[in-house]
mmCIF file of C-alpha atoms in Angstrom:
data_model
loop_
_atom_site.group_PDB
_atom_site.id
_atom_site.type_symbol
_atom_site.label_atom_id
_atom_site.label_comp_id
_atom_site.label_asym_id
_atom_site.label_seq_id
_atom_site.Cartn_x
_atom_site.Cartn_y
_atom_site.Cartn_z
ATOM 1 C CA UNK A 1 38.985 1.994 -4.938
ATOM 2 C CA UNK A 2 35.637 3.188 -6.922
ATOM 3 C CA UNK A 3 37.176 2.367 -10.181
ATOM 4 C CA UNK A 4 38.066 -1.430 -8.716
ATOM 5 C CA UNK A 5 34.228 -1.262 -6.985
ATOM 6 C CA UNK A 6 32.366 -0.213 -10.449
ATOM 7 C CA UNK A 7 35.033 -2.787 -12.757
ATOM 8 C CA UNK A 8 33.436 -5.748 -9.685
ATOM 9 C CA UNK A 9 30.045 -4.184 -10.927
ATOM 10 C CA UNK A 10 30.948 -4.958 -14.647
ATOM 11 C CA UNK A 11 31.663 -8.109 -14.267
ATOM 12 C CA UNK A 12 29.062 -9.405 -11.954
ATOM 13 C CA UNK A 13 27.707 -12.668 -13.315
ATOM 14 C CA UNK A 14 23.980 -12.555 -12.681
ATOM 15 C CA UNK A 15 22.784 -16.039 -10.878
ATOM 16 C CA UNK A 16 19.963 -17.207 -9.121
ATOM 17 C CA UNK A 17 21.535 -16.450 -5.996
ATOM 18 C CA UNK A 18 22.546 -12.670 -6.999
ATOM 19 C CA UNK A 19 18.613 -12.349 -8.137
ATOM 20 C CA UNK A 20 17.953 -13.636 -4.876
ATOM 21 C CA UNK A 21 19.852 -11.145 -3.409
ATOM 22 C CA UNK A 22 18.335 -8.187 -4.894
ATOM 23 C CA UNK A 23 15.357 -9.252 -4.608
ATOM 24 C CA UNK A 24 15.473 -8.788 -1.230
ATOM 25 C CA UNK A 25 17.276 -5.965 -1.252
ATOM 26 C CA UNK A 26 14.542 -4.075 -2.709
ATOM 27 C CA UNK A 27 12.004 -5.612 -0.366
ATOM 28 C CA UNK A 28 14.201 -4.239 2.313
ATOM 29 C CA UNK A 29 13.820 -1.091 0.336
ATOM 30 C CA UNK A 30 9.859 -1.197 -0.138
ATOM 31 C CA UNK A 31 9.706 -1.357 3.595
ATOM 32 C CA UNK A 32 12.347 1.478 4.318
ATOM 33 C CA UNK A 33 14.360 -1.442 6.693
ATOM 34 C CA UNK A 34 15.097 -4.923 7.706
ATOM 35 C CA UNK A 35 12.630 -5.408 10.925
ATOM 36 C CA UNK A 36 9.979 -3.900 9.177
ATOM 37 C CA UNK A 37 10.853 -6.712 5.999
ATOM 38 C CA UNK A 38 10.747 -9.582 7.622
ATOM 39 C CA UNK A 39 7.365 -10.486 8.108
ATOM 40 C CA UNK A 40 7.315 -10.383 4.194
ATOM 41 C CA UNK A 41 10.616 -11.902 3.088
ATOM 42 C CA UNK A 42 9.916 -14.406 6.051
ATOM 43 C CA UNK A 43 13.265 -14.128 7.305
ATOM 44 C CA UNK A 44 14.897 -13.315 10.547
ATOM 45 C CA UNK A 45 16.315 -9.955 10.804
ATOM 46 C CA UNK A 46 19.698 -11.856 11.320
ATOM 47 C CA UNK A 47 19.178 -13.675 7.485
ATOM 48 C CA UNK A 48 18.261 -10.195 6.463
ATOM 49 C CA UNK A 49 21.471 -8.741 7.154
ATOM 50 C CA UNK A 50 23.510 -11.552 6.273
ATOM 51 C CA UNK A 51 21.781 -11.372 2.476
ATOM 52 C CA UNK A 52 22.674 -7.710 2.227
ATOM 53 C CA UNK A 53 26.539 -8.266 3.702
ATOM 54 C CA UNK A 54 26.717 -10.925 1.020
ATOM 55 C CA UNK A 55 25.238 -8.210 -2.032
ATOM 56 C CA UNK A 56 27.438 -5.490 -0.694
ATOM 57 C CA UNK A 57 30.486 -7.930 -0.800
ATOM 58 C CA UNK A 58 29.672 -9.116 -4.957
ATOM 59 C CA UNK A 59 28.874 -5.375 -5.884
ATOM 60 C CA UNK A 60 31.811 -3.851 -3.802
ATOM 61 C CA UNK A 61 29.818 -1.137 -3.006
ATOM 62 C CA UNK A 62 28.197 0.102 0.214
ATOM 63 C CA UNK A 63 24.069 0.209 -0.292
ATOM 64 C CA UNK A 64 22.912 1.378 2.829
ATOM 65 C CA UNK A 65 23.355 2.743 6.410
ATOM 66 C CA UNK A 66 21.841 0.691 9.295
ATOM 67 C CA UNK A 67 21.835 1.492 12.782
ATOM 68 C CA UNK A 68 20.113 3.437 15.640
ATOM 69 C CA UNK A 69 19.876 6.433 13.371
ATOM 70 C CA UNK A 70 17.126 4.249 11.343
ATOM 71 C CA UNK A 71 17.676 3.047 7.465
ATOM 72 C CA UNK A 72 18.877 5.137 4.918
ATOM 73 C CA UNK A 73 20.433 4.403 1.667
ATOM 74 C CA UNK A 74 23.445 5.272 0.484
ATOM 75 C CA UNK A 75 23.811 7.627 -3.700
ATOM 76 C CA UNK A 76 25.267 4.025 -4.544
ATOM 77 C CA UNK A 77 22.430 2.319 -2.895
ATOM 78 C CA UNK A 78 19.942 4.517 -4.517
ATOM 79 C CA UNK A 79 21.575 3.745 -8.179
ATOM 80 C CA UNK A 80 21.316 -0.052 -7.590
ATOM 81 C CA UNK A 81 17.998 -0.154 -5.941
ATOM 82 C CA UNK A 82 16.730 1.967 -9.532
ATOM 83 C CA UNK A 83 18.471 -0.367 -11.582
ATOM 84 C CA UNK A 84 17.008 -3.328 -9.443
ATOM 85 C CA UNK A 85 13.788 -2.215 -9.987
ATOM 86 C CA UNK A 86 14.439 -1.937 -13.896
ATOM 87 C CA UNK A 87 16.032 -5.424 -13.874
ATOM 88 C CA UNK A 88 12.939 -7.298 -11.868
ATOM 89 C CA UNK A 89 10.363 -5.685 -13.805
ATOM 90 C CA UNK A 90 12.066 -7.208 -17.045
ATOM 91 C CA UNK A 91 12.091 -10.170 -16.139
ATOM 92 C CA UNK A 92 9.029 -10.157 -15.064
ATOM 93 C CA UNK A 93 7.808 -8.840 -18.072
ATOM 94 C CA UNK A 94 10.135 -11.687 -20.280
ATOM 95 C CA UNK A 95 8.167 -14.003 -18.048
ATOM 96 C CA UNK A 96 4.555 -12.540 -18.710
ATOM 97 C CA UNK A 97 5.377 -12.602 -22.413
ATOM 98 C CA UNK A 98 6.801 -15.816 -22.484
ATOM 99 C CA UNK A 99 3.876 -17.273 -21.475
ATOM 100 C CA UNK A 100 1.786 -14.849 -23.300
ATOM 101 C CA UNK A 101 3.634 -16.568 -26.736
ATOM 102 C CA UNK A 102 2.858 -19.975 -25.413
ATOM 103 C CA UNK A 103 -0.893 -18.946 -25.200
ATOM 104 C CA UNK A 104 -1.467 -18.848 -21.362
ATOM 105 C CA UNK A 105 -0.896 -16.540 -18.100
ATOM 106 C CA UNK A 106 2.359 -17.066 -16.548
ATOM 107 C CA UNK A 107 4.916 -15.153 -14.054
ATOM 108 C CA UNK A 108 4.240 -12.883 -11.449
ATOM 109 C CA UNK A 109 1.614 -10.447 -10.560
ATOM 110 C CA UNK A 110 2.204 -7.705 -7.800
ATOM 111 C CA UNK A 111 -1.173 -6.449 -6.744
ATOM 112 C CA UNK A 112 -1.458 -3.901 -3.935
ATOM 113 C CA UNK A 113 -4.755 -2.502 -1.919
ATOM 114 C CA UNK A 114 -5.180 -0.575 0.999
ATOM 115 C CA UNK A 115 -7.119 -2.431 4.245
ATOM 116 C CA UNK A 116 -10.436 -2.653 5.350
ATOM 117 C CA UNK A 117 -11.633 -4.021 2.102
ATOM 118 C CA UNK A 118 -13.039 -7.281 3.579
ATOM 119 C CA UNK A 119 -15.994 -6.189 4.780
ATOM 120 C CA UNK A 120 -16.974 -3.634 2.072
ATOM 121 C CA UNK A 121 -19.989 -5.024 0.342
ATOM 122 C CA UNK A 122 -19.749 -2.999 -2.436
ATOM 123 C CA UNK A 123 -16.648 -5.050 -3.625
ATOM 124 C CA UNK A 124 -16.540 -9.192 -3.758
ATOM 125 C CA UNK A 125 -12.437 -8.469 -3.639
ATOM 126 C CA UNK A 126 -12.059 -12.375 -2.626
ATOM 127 C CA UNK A 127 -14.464 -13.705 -5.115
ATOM 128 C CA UNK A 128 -12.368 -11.544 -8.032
ATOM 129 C CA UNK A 129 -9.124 -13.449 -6.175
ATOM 130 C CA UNK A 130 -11.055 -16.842 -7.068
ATOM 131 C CA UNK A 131 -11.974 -16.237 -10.045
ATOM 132 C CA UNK A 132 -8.393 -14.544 -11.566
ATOM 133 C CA UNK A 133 -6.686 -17.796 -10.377
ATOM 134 C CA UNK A 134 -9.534 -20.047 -11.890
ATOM 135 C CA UNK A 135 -8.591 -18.104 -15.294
ATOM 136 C CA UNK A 136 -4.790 -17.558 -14.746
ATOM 137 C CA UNK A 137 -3.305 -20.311 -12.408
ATOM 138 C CA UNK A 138 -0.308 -20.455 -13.359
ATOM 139 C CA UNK A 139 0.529 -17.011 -11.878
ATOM 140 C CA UNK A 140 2.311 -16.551 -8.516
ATOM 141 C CA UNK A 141 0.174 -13.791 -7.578
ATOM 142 C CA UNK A 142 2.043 -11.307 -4.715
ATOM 143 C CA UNK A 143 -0.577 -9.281 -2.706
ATOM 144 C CA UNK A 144 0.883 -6.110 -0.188
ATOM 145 C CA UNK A 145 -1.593 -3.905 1.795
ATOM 146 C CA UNK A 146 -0.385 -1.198 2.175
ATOM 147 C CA UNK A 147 -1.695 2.817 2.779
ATOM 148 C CA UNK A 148 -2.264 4.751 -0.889
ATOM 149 C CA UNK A 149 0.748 7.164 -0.564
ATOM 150 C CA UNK A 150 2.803 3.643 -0.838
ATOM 151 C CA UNK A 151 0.347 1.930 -3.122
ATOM 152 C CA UNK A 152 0.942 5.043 -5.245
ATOM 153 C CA UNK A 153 4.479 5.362 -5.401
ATOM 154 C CA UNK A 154 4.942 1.888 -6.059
ATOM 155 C CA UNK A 155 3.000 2.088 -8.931
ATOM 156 C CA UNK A 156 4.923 4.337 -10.131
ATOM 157 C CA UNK A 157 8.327 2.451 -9.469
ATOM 158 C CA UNK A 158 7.362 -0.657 -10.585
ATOM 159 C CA UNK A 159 6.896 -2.348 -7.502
ATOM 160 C CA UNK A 160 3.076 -2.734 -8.666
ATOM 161 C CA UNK A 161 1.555 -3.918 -11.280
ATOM 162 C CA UNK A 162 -2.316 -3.141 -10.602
ATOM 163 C CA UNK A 163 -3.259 -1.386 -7.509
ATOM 164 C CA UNK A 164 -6.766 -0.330 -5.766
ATOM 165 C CA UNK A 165 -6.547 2.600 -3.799
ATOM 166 C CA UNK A 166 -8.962 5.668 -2.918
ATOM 167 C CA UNK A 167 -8.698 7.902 -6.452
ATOM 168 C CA UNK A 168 -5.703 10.309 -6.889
ATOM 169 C CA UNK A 169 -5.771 13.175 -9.616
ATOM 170 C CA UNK A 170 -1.982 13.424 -9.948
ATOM 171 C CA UNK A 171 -1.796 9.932 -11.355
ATOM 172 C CA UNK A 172 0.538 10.399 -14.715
ATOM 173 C CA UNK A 173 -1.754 9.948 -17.818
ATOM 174 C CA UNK A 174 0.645 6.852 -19.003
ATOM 175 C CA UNK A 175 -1.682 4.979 -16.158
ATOM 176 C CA UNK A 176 -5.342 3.608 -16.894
ATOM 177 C CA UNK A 177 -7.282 4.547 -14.212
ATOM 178 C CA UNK A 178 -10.664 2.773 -13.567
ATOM 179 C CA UNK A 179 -13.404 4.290 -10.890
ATOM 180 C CA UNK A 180 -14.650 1.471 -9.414
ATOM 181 C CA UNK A 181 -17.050 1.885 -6.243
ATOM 182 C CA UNK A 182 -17.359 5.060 -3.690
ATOM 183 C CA UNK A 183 -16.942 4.293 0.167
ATOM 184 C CA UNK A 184 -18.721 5.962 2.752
ATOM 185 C CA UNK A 185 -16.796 7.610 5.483
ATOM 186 C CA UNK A 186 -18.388 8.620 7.832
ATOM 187 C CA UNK A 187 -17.174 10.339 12.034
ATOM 188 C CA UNK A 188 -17.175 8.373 14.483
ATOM 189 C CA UNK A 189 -16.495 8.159 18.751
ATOM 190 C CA UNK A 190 -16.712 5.013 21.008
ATOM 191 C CA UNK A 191 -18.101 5.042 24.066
ATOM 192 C CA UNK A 192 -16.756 6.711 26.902
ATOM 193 C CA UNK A 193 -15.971 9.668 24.814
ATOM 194 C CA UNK A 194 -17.229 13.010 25.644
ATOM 195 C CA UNK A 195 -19.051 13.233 22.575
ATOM 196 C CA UNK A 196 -20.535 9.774 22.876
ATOM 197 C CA UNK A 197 -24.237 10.875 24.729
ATOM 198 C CA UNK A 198 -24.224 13.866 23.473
ATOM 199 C CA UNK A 199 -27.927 14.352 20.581
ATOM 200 C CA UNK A 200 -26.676 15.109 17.218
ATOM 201 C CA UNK A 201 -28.244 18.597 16.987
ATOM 202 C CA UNK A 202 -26.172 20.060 19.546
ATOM 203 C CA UNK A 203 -22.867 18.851 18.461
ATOM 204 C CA UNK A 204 -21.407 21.662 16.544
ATOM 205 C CA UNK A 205 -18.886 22.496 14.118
ATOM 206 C CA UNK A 206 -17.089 24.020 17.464
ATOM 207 C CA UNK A 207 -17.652 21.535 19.844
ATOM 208 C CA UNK A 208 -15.784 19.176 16.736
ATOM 209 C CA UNK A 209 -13.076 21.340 16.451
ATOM 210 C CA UNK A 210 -12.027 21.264 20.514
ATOM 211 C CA UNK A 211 -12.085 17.322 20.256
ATOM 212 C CA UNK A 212 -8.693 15.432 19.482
ATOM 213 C CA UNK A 213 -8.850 14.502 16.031
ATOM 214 C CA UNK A 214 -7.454 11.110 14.443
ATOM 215 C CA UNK A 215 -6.582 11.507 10.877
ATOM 216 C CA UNK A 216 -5.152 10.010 8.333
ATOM 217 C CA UNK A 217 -0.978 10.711 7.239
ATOM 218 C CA UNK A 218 -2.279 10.696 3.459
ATOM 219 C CA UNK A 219 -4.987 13.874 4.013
ATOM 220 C CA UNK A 220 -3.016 16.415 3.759
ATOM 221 C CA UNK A 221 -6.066 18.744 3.848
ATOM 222 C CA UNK A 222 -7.115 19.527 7.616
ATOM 223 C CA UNK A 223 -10.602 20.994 6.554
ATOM 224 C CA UNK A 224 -13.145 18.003 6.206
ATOM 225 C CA UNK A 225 -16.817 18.689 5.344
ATOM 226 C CA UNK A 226 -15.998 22.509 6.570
ATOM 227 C CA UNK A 227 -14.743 21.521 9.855
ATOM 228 C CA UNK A 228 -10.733 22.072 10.879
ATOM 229 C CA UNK A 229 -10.113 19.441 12.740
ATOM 230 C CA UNK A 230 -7.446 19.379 16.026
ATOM 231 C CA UNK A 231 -5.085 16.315 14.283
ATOM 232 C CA UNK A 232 -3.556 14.973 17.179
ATOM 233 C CA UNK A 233 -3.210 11.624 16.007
ATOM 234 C CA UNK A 234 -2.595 10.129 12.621
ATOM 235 C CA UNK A 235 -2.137 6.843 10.956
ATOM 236 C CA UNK A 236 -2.230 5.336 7.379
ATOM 237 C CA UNK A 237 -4.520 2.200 7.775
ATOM 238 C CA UNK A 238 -8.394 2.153 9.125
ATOM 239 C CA UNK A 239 -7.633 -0.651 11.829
ATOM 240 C CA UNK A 240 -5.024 2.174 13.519
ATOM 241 C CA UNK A 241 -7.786 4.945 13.602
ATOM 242 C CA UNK A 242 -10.178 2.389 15.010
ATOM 243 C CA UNK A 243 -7.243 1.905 17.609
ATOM 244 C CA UNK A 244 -7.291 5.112 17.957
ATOM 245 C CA UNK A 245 -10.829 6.005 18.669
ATOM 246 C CA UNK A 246 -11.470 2.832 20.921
ATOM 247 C CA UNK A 247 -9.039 4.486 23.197
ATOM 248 C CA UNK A 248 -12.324 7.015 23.887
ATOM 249 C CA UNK A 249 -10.000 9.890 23.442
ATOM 250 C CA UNK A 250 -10.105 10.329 19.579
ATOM 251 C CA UNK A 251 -12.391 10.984 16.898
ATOM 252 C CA UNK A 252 -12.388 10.328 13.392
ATOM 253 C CA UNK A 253 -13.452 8.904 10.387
ATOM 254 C CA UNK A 254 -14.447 5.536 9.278
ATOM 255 C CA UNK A 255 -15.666 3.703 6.679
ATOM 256 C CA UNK A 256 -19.001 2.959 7.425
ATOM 257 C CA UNK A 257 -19.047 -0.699 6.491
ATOM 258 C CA UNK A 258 -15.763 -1.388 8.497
ATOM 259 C CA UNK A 259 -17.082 0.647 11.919
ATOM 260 C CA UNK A 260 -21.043 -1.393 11.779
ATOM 261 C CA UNK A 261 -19.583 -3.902 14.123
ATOM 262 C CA UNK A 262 -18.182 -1.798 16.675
ATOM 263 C CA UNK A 263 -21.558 0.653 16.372
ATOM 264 C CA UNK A 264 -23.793 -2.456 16.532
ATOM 265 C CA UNK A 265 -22.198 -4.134 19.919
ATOM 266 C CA UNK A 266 -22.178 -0.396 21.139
ATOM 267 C CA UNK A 267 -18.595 0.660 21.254
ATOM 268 C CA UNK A 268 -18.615 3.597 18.515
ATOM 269 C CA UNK A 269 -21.619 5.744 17.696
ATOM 270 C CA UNK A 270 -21.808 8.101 14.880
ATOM 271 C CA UNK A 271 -21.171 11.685 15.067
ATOM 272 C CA UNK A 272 -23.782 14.106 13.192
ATOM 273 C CA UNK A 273 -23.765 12.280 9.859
ATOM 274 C CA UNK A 274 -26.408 14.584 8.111
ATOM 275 C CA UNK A 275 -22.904 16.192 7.894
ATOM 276 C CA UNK A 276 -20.024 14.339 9.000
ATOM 277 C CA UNK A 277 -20.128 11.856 5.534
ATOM 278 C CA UNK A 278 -18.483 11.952 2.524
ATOM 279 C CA UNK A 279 -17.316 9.530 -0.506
ATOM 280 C CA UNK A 280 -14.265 8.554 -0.814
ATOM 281 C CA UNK A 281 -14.096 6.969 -4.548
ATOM 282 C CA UNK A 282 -11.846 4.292 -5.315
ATOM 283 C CA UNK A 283 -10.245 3.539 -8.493
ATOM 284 C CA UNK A 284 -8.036 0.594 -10.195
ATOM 285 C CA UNK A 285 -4.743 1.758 -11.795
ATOM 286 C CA UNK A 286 -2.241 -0.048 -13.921
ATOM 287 C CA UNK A 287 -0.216 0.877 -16.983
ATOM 288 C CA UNK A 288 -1.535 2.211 -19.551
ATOM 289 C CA UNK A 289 1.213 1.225 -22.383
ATOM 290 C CA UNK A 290 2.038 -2.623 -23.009
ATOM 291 C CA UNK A 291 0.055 -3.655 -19.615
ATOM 292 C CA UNK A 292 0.731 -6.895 -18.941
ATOM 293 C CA UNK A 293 -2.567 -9.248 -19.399
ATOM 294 C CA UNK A 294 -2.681 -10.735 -15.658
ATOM 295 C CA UNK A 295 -3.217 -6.871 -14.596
ATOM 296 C CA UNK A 296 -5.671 -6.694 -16.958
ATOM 297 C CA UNK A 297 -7.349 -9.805 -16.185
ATOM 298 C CA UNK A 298 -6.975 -9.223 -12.216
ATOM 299 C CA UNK A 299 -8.855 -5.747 -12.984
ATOM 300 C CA UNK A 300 -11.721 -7.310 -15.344
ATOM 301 C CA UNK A 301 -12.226 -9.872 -12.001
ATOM 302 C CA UNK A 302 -12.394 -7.349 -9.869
ATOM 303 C CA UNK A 303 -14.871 -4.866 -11.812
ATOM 304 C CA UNK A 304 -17.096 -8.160 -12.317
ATOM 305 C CA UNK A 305 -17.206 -8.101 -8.597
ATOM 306 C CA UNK A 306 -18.084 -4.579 -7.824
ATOM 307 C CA UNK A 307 -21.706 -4.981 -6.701
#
């Protein structure tokens, strides 16, 4: 039966419809399952399912497990989703240098970023949007927001091209790396906490540590300017911690340009900042070797922008 499975995987004709296929297939991938891929494949989780049945059925193999246990791919499923990976980025390459040769931007660009970034005045990020299509419009240009563990390893797969994320020493040296801006974090509570009325000067580093704390799942370090936390909630994404803190029984940190319109209308207040703040710097990262030139013309808009 696995000989007759990998002699269907020989002789699998590649179409636009098996493309199609495994193109979705990795999405489903990308967001570790099919309910959590629909909202970017656009697709029921019924069409979902019925596209994977369908690639199973021309590959004769079995790519994943789906059920109440959660999503979990199968060795076969891991060894097509790497060669997917290796197949889409090739062609997307053949398409970047295709157009390349015939003297203009072309194909795809998959650009990923984590949230919050609208309201950060440090970076024009839409204005750098407006200006790479004014110079490149003939690129489909794919945006994901995602948090930077998952901007990171996609980066790394593939399944980015150019990314902006908070900076990360363990980035491989076969990436360029650009430090763009710093962000501001600082703590925050809203109202109704027990913190909330309470004058700077006598909030102390213990009176912190006895408060639930809402972190984030990509700081793996608890200590944070000195102070150990009590993590009892965490979450990848800014608008989740602000979630989190509006619900008066968390605190946590912010950036300070995303929390000004909650402290202004009087729902969060700042906690101690002479010592609560830090900078959090951020950083652009694509390949290093044989980038292609819509990263690298995404990532000269967006330095232009940085103000």
């Amino acid at each position: 039966m696995r000989n007759r499975s990998r002699q269907r995987v020989l002789n699998l004709s590649l179409g636009d419809v098996e493309l199609r296929l495994l193109r979705v297939f990795a999405a489903i991938v990308h967001h570790n399952g099919f309910s959590a891929a629909q909202a970017a494949l656009g697709m029921t989780q019924q069409t979902i399912s019925t596209h994977m049945r369908h690639l199973e059925e021309r590959l004769g193999l079995r790519l994943c497990e789906r059920g109440r246990s959660g999503f979990l791919l199968t060795e076969e499923g891991r060894q097509v989703h790497a060669a997917t990976l290796d197949l889409l980025g090739s062609i997307e390459q053949f398409q970047g240098r295709l157009g390349e040769a015939q003297g203009e931007l072309s194909g795809s660009l998959k650009f990923g970023t984590v949230d919050a970034m609208m309201t950060n005045r440090a970076l024009n990020l839409q204005g750098a949007l407006g200006e790479f299509h004014r110079v490149a419009p003939r690129v489909r240009l794919e945006i994901d927001v995602a948090a930077p563990q998952v901007l990171y390893q996609g980066l790394l797969d593939g399944a980015y091209q150019i990314v902006l994320m908070p900076w990360m020493s363990s980035l491989p040296s076969h990436f360029r790396s650009q430090t763009i801006f710093s962000e501001v974090q600082k703590l925050y509570c809203a109202k109704g906490h027990p913190l909330f009325d309470i004058p700077d000067e006598r909030i102390t580093d213990a009176r912190l540590k006895a408060q639930p704390f809402a972190g984030r799942t990509y700081m793996t370090d608890e200590t944070i300017c000195g102070v150990t936390f009590s993590w009892s909630a965490a979450t990848p994404h800014m608008e989740g911690t602000l979630l989190l803190l509006l619900s008066g029984v968390y605190i946590g940190f912010l950036p300070d340009h995303y929390a000004e319109e909650f402290v202004n209308k009087g729902q969060l207040r700042v906690l101690a900042p002479a010592r609560m703040t830090f900078e959090d710097p951020f950083h652009i990262a694509y390949p290093r070797e044989r980038p292609s030139r819509a990263a690298e013309a995404l990532a000269r808009a967006i330095v232009a922008g940085v103000r």
